[in-house]
Structure formats: structure tokens, C-alpha cells
Amino acid sequence: MSDTATPTATPDDKTRRDFLLLSTATVGAVGTALAVWPLVDSMNPAADTLALSTTEVDLEPIAEGQSITVVWQGKPVFVRHRTAAEIKAAEAVGLGDLVDPETDKDRVQKPKWLIMVGVCTHLGCIPLGQKANDPKGEFGGWFCPCHGSHYDTSGRIRKGPAPKNLPVPAYTYLTDTTIKIG
Amino acid sequence: MIKTMKNSLKAGLAVLALAGLMTHGAAPALASAAKVELPARNWSFNGMFGTFDRGSLQRGLQVYQEVCAACHSLKLVAYRNLSAIGLNEDQIKKIAAEFEVQDGPNDEGEMYARPARPSDRFVAPFANDKAARASNNGALPPDLSLMTKARKGGADYLHALLTGYKETPPDGVKMGEGMQYNVYFPGNQIAMAPPLAEDAVEYADGTKATAEQLAADVSTFLTWAAEPELEDRKRMGVKVLLFLLVLTAMMYALKRQIWADQH
Amino acid sequence: MSSKFFENPIIKWVEYRLPIFSFIDHSVGSGYPTPKNLNYWWNFGSLAGVVLAIMVATGIVLAMSYTAHVDYAFESVERIMRDVNYGWLLRYIHMNGGSMFFILVYIHMFRGMYFGSYKEPRELLWIIGVLILLAMMATAFMGYVLPWGQMSFWGATVITNLFSAIPLVGDAIVTWLWGGFSVDNPTLNRFFSLHYLMPFVIFALVFVHLWALHVHKSNNPVGVDIKGPQDTIPFHPYYTIKDAFGLGVFMLFFMFFVFFAPNFFGEPDNYIKANSLVTPPHIVPEWYFLPFYAILRAVPDIWFISAKLGGVIAMFASILVLMLLPWLDRSKVRSARFRPVYRQLFWVFVLDCFILGWVGANSPDAVFHGIPFLWIGQTGTAYYFAHILIIIPLISILEKPKTPPESISAAVTQAAE
């Protein structure tokens, strides 16, 4: 600082320069910020990944009382053909008994078919209950072995550390017996 | 000071221009083996503001499907990509469903065939390169996904090749068995029979399918297949250059002001 | 940075524990005295630094979507071009950035040669610069292999085979480089690993380069030492704004290629997937290697040294010999402005480098208006070495230079008058 010639400027020059400096710096900063976006956005799901973000499921072969697990966006989705008894049990629960109050009707489009993401809302384990001889927990639905969360026949959390019901993905019926998840 | 800077800048630009000439000059030198000028066409996608002609793209797709696809794959393009050339979801699903892809294994452990979905890539006409050679006299019909980028001259070359067949080779040229004479193919002997005769395709939009028209349309389509980002790239490029021009002008003004006390 | 800035309590607190602000100030701030007469040829070093940063930033995200396997590499690059968000932009920036880096560094080096920037006391600064060039070449070569196109594969095959010219252990070294018996998956994997590593080596070298630069400060167009404060101006704001303006001009040039001619510097053959059974008719390296490629091919059998070994030696020597420049050039006058003979011959040397590049782009058996390229290449190669090893030492002794100005400020005042 001391060993260089110091620039001198009149006050008028100085304001003009300050204004130009500020506006140039702003434009430059905006440009840099815009240039960073492609780097960030390239880490978002790519077009081919997004194209696979829906899954079609044929419900026809699933007998009453049976469940299948399909993969949607890399996650297991439980598709259960519920029995009349299970539907009744699910509908009979009062909202007051629920940790995460939701009626069964809000969780299904057709009572026969329960479709939900099979990832425990506690810490992401996959609950048991898909196979006939799996433990189904105290409420006859699903049971997560990691930390003992019990889900009922509508996939709602009833007991244990999980805070939320098993989430229902967006899905539509393409025909009476095929659905598209996502 | 200013004068020397100006001179230096001028010299610098001269060097850069020379560098440009050098690298560019390499191109004709390399092609010297088959010294034929490619007729340069005025494609709609040329230039800084170039865009694809949607009608031509869709006609080109039709030519690819009805003519080229019998032998040539397009492995890097997915059916879903066709939305970019103006097809709607139903049309895309319909095209995809005409093809079968192998999927599986299913719960029984078997591989099975299912109709292709929009997310699948274009189904190749042959199971593998060996099968492709076996059906084509030992010649391998190359994949067309990157054809315009993989040949010097790009779309111009493709168009010239497709229209460059001669029924009788010039005197003294001895043709190999099953080979065709083509003015623009390196070495002039090509295994592919002339693919585009007049009315080889009946265009859905009623355009007259001259050989010239067919070649132009399929070249346009394959340019899109090779560079699907072309329109986005050029649009963004114009904006980026304009932005940089403004910013650079501002920096120049600022530079002049800051240096004012030094001159 | 102003003294007011350093009085800020937070700045003071940090500064006491880690003097980072005064470090910045003394490196590129108002506390770094810089010759007041630097022209635009002095912009290219900082530009190269910016491009290095751009290459690292785009490279890191490209690596996230790239698959280093012979079965997937080509397709994964095309997936980047087609499916990854802005993937085409990132790849084209990275691809053209390589060429830009070499353009900038070559200009930077020619500037050093013209103005005698390599001379005492900046010998190490120059040598580290040559090391940076070597590291860049290795990085660029390995990066070019990654897309696994035809030129990637055959370029890798040809260049790795150079090492087979080494007597006795050559073949063993090549097998070791490949990790197999041809360029294959193990080769691709190690090239990816090293391509990712090398930029950080370059960063380290750049740091040392800048360290050495800051000891004796920049050379300048008249090539006389800084004699006092009247010869310098603070780096900031004078050269920060000048570099920023230069960066704007350069980015216009760079982005033009990225958006409107992205494959200008490339080869169409590299859009064909690698095929180990078919060699493309003309294998040419990227343009920045062309002069060295010409030197490689120019050397005939000499006595007991085969053309192959001789070519390899000549090619590496052509770069390494640059390190000797500070001692080969004995002239006390740095700047070519005051060396009338050297100045002419400098431009002959530049022209020779371009001619070698042109020869490198052509097939060795091709003929230019009756003159075989081989002959042009041999003459060019001979001149290249003659210039550095004979002409430079000779004229540095024989030439009678003009008297440079007394000082930088005297030169500036003269120019103004």
C-alpha cells in the first residue's frame, strides 16, 4: 500500500466511478449466479430417470387376501387385495384412536385395493406383512421389525415409534384392473 | 501506452485468426483422399438462430421408420424424445407399442417380451451386430443416432450420400460384388443399395415425396436425433453472448475510468 | 483493501488469528505493487487460471454422470448430452475448455518468450510453467480417452505405444500402463482416476508458480526491473479490472464455440464408439498436440537409434528443452522490443510452430504442391531445435541490443510524449 503510487480522483469522478462499479459488479454477480445453476441442476433427476418415474401395475392376478410389492422410483410399493374383514376393521376405527388421524376412505380409491409406499415412516425400514406367514403386528396389518411399529389394515400407524401412516402415492386407475402409480 | 496496447491486441487477433485457419485448414487436407466438394445446403437449422422445421422432422421420422429402420438402429433416441418434434403422448405410445422389448425376469424367473413404452429407446432391427451383418452380406449398417456428428459435413454429407448414387460407375472403376457406386462415399463403393426412390414413402402431410425431398427430410430428422439440444443451445447462446457483450462493455467503461489517472 | 477495512473488528479478529485478508491483499489486492506498463499480453495467465477453475467445476459434475466402463462410457457420455439437465452445456464447456486452456497457455508462453520473462531471476517461475504444460498435456490426453470414441481409443493406443520405444523395458512399461494386453477396461478406469487427480496437481503447481511470481513480481513489456514506487501501481483496482475486462472478451470467444461451434475443435470419428478391430483412416490428435505429433513423425533412423525411439525422444525433448531457455539466452536485455534481431526470429519461431501444427494435421505421406509433408516436418523440426539450441544462444551473444529505458516510469512517460 505504501510502496505504490496512490491514485487521485476528484469527488465527481469518484461518484461516477462508484456507480459504474456497483452496476458492473451487480451484472457480473448475476451472471455468475446464473452460470452456477446448470452445475446444480445437473444433479437433479435426469430426463431418462424422470421417464421411469411411473409404474403400471396389473391387479388382475392378485387374489383376495394377497399382497404384492412393486418397485416405483426405487421404493417398494405395497399393493394389497384386502378381504372384507380387513376393510371392515379398517373402517371401524375411530379417528380418536389414531396417531396420525386419517379415515380409511381417504386412503383408498376402491376399498378392495390398498396401495401405499412400504417404507416405515420412522427410519425407513421395510415393514413385514406382505407374505402370508409374516408377522402382521397387533393390528393385523404390517409390523416393522426395526423398532416395533405396528400398522393396521389401512397402513395407519397404531403403536410404536413411527410418527405417520404409510404414505399413499398418487395413482390412477387406467382400467378397472390396472393402475398407474406416479 | 494505448498505442502499444492497440498494436498488441491487433497482433493477438491475428494469431488467433491464424490458429483458426490452421485447425480449419486441417479439414480439407484430411479429406483430400476423396476430393469431392459436398454441395452445401441451406438448412433451416444452420446459423445462430437456426431451428428445425417441424414438418420436415416428422416427415423425416416417417422416412426413417419406413425405410432406414429396416436395417439401421437408432439406439440413443428414446420414443419419449419424439415429443420434441411435435408428437403427442398418444402418438408416441402408439409408435412405441409397435415394437417389442425384452424385459424380466418375471416372478417365474423367465424373460418375457412386452410392448415398448415411451421410456424405452428405439428398438433395433437386429438383436446384435453379428445378426445385422449376417442379414446384410457381411456389411454392418451403422447406428444412425450420431450419424450427422460422426461424419465430416454432417447433414450436407448425409444428403449428398443419399442422392449421390450412380447406376453405372465411371469407366475403369471395377465394382466389388453387391457394391453400389456413390460419388460422396469414401472410396465410392458402398454396400447400401440406393434407399430413397421417388415415392418410397407416402407422406402423411401430402408433401410430394421426391428422392430429393426424402433425403432432405431424413437428414433433418437425423440431425435432430444427433443433436436434440440444438435449438436450446442456439437460443441460450444468443442470450449468453448478448449478456457477455453488455457486461464486457461495462467492464471496459469501468476500466477506462479506473485507468484514467494513469494516461 | 483500504485501511478502513482492516479496522473492522471482525476483520481484525480473524486477521489476528489467520492473516488471510492481508494475504489476499498482498497477492491480488491493493497491497501488491505491479508494473504500471503491463499490456494485454499479461492477461493470459489469469485467464488460464479462470479456465482451470471452470474445468474443475464442470468436471466434478460431469464425473457424477459418467461411467468409466468400456461397455457404458460412450453411452453415459451421450446420456449426459441428452438426458442430464444442462448436460450438453457442461460437456461442451468442458470439451472446448480444454482447447481454450491450451490457446491461453500457448499465448502466455509465447509472451514469456517475446518479453524474456524467463530470464533471471524468474528461471524457476518459467520452469514450473513448463511443468504445468506437461501436466496439462497428460490431463488432456487422458480426458480425451474417457468418451471412448474411436479417436479416444486409437489415440490412447498410439500414445501409450510410444513408451514401447524405450529399450529393454518398453513393452513391459506399455503392458503396465494398459493393465492388460491392449487398451481396455483397466486402462479406461485408471485414466479416469488420473484425469480426476491431475487438475489438483496442476492447482498445486499453479500455486507454486504464483508464489514464485510474487517474489520478483511480474516482468513487463520493457523488461527493466521495478526501481521504486513510481514504477508500480496497485494490482487492485488497476489490474483486477483489466483482467476482468479481458475475461469478458475471452468469454465471448469461448462461449461462441460452446454454443455455436461446439465440435469445431473435435473430430467426427469420436462420435463413433470405440472399436478395437477397426482403425479410423486418419488418426490425428487434438490440435494442441499437432506440432509435437509432427516432431514425433519427423525423425528418421539415426545411427543406432530407431526412428521410433528417436521420434519419442525428440517429442519429449521439444518440451523439456524449453526449461533450458533461461541459460541458453545470454542476453542481458529481456524484452524483444530492444532486440531487433531476436524479435524477427521470434516470429519465425512462432511461424515454425504453426507449420509444425499444420504438418501434424496431415498424413505423413501426403504431398503439398510437390513438397512431401515429411520433408516440411523434418525442416520444421530441425528449425525448432536449432532456434532454441543454436540461434537463441548465438544471437544473444552477437546481437547488439538497443538501450532499454532507464526505468518503467521513464518508458511510460516517453510513450505518452
mmCIF file of N, CA and C in Angstrom, chain A residues 1-8 17 24 37-50, chain C residues 1 25-26 30-31 33 57-58 61 64-65 79 82-86 89-90 229 232-234 238:
data_model
loop_
_atom_site.group_PDB
_atom_site.id
_atom_site.type_symbol
_atom_site.label_atom_id
_atom_site.label_comp_id
_atom_site.label_asym_id
_atom_site.label_seq_id
_atom_site.Cartn_x
_atom_site.Cartn_y
_atom_site.Cartn_z
ATOM 1 N N MET A 1 0.820 -1.203 0.000
ATOM 2 C CA MET A 1 0.000 0.000 0.000
ATOM 3 C C MET A 1 0.848 1.243 0.000
ATOM 4 N N SER A 2 1.961 1.167 0.743
ATOM 5 C CA SER A 2 2.758 2.381 0.875
ATOM 6 C C SER A 2 3.744 2.516 -0.271
ATOM 7 N N ASP A 3 4.146 1.390 -0.859
ATOM 8 C CA ASP A 3 5.188 1.479 -1.878
ATOM 9 C C ASP A 3 4.628 1.598 -3.297
ATOM 10 N N THR A 4 3.395 2.000 -3.401
ATOM 11 C CA THR A 4 2.844 2.194 -4.732
ATOM 12 C C THR A 4 2.310 3.602 -4.863
ATOM 13 N N ALA A 5 2.262 4.057 -6.094
ATOM 14 C CA ALA A 5 1.712 5.380 -6.335
ATOM 15 C C ALA A 5 0.222 5.359 -6.008
ATOM 16 N N THR A 6 -0.252 6.311 -5.238
ATOM 17 C CA THR A 6 -1.671 6.309 -4.882
ATOM 18 C C THR A 6 -2.471 7.080 -5.923
ATOM 19 N N PRO A 7 -3.571 6.499 -6.367
ATOM 20 C CA PRO A 7 -4.384 7.189 -7.368
ATOM 21 C C PRO A 7 -5.096 8.379 -6.752
ATOM 22 N N THR A 8 -5.263 9.418 -7.543
ATOM 23 C CA THR A 8 -6.019 10.569 -7.062
ATOM 24 C C THR A 8 -7.209 10.775 -7.986
ATOM 25 N N ARG A 17 -17.645 6.804 -10.825
ATOM 26 C CA ARG A 17 -16.981 5.518 -10.863
ATOM 27 C C ARG A 17 -17.675 4.523 -9.911
ATOM 28 N N THR A 24 -21.683 -2.661 -12.585
ATOM 29 C CA THR A 24 -20.922 -3.716 -13.248
ATOM 30 C C THR A 24 -20.810 -4.938 -12.330
ATOM 31 N N TRP A 37 -26.159 -22.248 -11.937
ATOM 32 C CA TRP A 37 -27.377 -23.060 -11.934
ATOM 33 C C TRP A 37 -27.260 -24.377 -12.718
ATOM 34 N N PRO A 38 -26.716 -24.352 -13.950
ATOM 35 C CA PRO A 38 -26.572 -25.637 -14.661
ATOM 36 C C PRO A 38 -25.784 -26.684 -13.872
ATOM 37 N N LEU A 39 -24.766 -26.226 -13.135
ATOM 38 C CA LEU A 39 -23.982 -27.177 -12.336
ATOM 39 C C LEU A 39 -24.870 -27.830 -11.280
ATOM 40 N N VAL A 40 -25.686 -27.008 -10.632
ATOM 41 C CA VAL A 40 -26.555 -27.516 -9.568
ATOM 42 C C VAL A 40 -27.659 -28.395 -10.154
ATOM 43 N N ASP A 41 -28.286 -27.889 -11.218
ATOM 44 C CA ASP A 41 -29.439 -28.593 -11.783
ATOM 45 C C ASP A 41 -29.039 -29.926 -12.400
ATOM 46 N N SER A 42 -27.781 -30.045 -12.821
ATOM 47 C CA SER A 42 -27.352 -31.315 -13.428
ATOM 48 C C SER A 42 -27.419 -32.446 -12.409
ATOM 49 N N MET A 43 -27.490 -32.099 -11.129
ATOM 50 C CA MET A 43 -27.568 -33.146 -10.101
ATOM 51 C C MET A 43 -29.010 -33.560 -9.812
ATOM 52 N N ASN A 44 -29.977 -32.860 -10.367
ATOM 53 C CA ASN A 44 -31.382 -33.271 -10.249
ATOM 54 C C ASN A 44 -31.625 -34.473 -11.157
ATOM 55 N N PRO A 45 -32.752 -35.203 -10.945
ATOM 56 C CA PRO A 45 -33.010 -36.370 -11.786
ATOM 57 C C PRO A 45 -32.994 -36.014 -13.270
ATOM 58 N N ALA A 46 -32.330 -36.874 -14.057
ATOM 59 C CA ALA A 46 -32.212 -36.642 -15.496
ATOM 60 C C ALA A 46 -33.503 -37.061 -16.193
ATOM 61 N N ALA A 47 -33.619 -36.700 -17.475
ATOM 62 C CA ALA A 47 -34.850 -36.948 -18.227
ATOM 63 C C ALA A 47 -35.195 -38.436 -18.291
ATOM 64 N N ASP A 48 -34.168 -39.292 -18.436
ATOM 65 C CA ASP A 48 -34.485 -40.727 -18.505
ATOM 66 C C ASP A 48 -34.936 -41.261 -17.150
ATOM 67 N N THR A 49 -34.408 -40.688 -16.081
ATOM 68 C CA THR A 49 -34.846 -41.087 -14.752
ATOM 69 C C THR A 49 -36.303 -40.679 -14.530
ATOM 70 N N LEU A 50 -36.616 -39.452 -14.945
ATOM 71 C CA LEU A 50 -37.991 -38.963 -14.781
ATOM 72 C C LEU A 50 -38.967 -39.790 -15.621
ATOM 73 N N MET C 1 -7.102 -3.417 -0.405
ATOM 74 C CA MET C 1 -8.122 -3.176 0.625
ATOM 75 C C MET C 1 -7.739 -1.948 1.442
ATOM 76 N N ASP C 25 -4.655 -9.369 0.105
ATOM 77 C CA ASP C 25 -4.301 -8.001 -0.270
ATOM 78 C C ASP C 25 -2.907 -7.943 -0.902
ATOM 79 N N HIS C 26 -1.996 -8.754 -0.356
ATOM 80 C CA HIS C 26 -0.641 -8.748 -0.898
ATOM 81 C C HIS C 26 -0.505 -9.601 -2.148
ATOM 82 N N SER C 30 -4.696 -4.284 -3.263
ATOM 83 C CA SER C 30 -4.023 -3.004 -3.421
ATOM 84 C C SER C 30 -2.628 -3.058 -2.809
ATOM 85 N N GLY C 31 -2.338 -4.126 -2.074
ATOM 86 C CA GLY C 31 -1.028 -4.245 -1.447
ATOM 87 C C GLY C 31 -0.013 -4.958 -2.323
ATOM 88 N N PRO C 33 2.178 -4.431 -5.454
ATOM 89 C CA PRO C 33 2.622 -3.470 -6.458
ATOM 90 C C PRO C 33 2.945 -4.175 -7.775
ATOM 91 N N ALA C 57 -14.788 -27.267 -12.069
ATOM 92 C CA ALA C 57 -16.200 -27.208 -11.675
ATOM 93 C C ALA C 57 -17.057 -28.077 -12.594
ATOM 94 N N THR C 58 -16.896 -27.931 -13.912
ATOM 95 C CA THR C 58 -17.709 -28.738 -14.825
ATOM 96 C C THR C 58 -17.293 -30.204 -14.742
ATOM 97 N N VAL C 61 -19.001 -32.201 -11.819
ATOM 98 C CA VAL C 61 -20.394 -32.619 -12.029
ATOM 99 C C VAL C 61 -20.506 -33.621 -13.187
ATOM 100 N N MET C 64 -20.033 -37.089 -12.048
ATOM 101 C CA MET C 64 -21.183 -37.664 -11.330
ATOM 102 C C MET C 64 -22.100 -38.449 -12.269
ATOM 103 N N SER C 65 -22.063 -38.134 -13.562
ATOM 104 C CA SER C 65 -22.949 -38.821 -14.504
ATOM 105 C C SER C 65 -22.185 -39.725 -15.464
ATOM 106 N N ARG C 79 -25.710 -39.995 -22.667
ATOM 107 C CA ARG C 79 -26.785 -39.739 -21.708
ATOM 108 C C ARG C 79 -26.608 -38.335 -21.103
ATOM 109 N N ARG C 82 -27.920 -35.939 -23.615
ATOM 110 C CA ARG C 82 -29.333 -35.992 -23.967
ATOM 111 C C ARG C 82 -30.266 -35.891 -22.768
ATOM 112 N N ASP C 83 -29.893 -36.518 -21.651
ATOM 113 C CA ASP C 83 -30.851 -36.652 -20.557
ATOM 114 C C ASP C 83 -30.523 -35.836 -19.309
ATOM 115 N N VAL C 84 -29.244 -35.676 -19.022
ATOM 116 C CA VAL C 84 -28.876 -34.946 -17.806
ATOM 117 C C VAL C 84 -29.210 -33.463 -17.999
ATOM 118 N N ASN C 85 -29.770 -32.838 -16.977
ATOM 119 C CA ASN C 85 -30.126 -31.429 -17.073
ATOM 120 C C ASN C 85 -28.894 -30.578 -17.383
ATOM 121 N N TYR C 86 -28.951 -29.817 -18.457
ATOM 122 C CA TYR C 86 -27.837 -28.987 -18.923
ATOM 123 C C TYR C 86 -26.563 -29.796 -19.182
ATOM 124 N N LEU C 89 -24.528 -28.681 -22.091
ATOM 125 C CA LEU C 89 -23.817 -27.425 -21.850
ATOM 126 C C LEU C 89 -22.527 -27.698 -21.072
ATOM 127 N N LEU C 90 -22.654 -28.505 -20.017
ATOM 128 C CA LEU C 90 -21.491 -28.788 -19.181
ATOM 129 C C LEU C 90 -20.422 -29.522 -19.981
ATOM 130 N N PRO C 229 8.555 2.947 -6.156
ATOM 131 C CA PRO C 229 7.097 3.074 -6.192
ATOM 132 C C PRO C 229 6.592 3.792 -7.438
ATOM 133 N N THR C 232 5.304 1.414 -10.204
ATOM 134 C CA THR C 232 4.220 0.444 -9.996
ATOM 135 C C THR C 232 2.890 1.112 -9.714
ATOM 136 N N ILE C 233 1.857 0.338 -9.892
ATOM 137 C CA ILE C 233 0.516 0.714 -9.437
ATOM 138 C C ILE C 233 -0.028 -0.490 -8.683
ATOM 139 N N PRO C 234 -0.972 -0.255 -7.763
ATOM 140 C CA PRO C 234 -1.509 -1.398 -7.016
ATOM 141 C C PRO C 234 -2.278 -2.342 -7.947
ATOM 142 N N TYR C 238 -6.392 -1.592 -10.456
ATOM 143 C CA TYR C 238 -5.988 -1.431 -11.861
ATOM 144 C C TYR C 238 -6.007 -2.740 -12.649
#
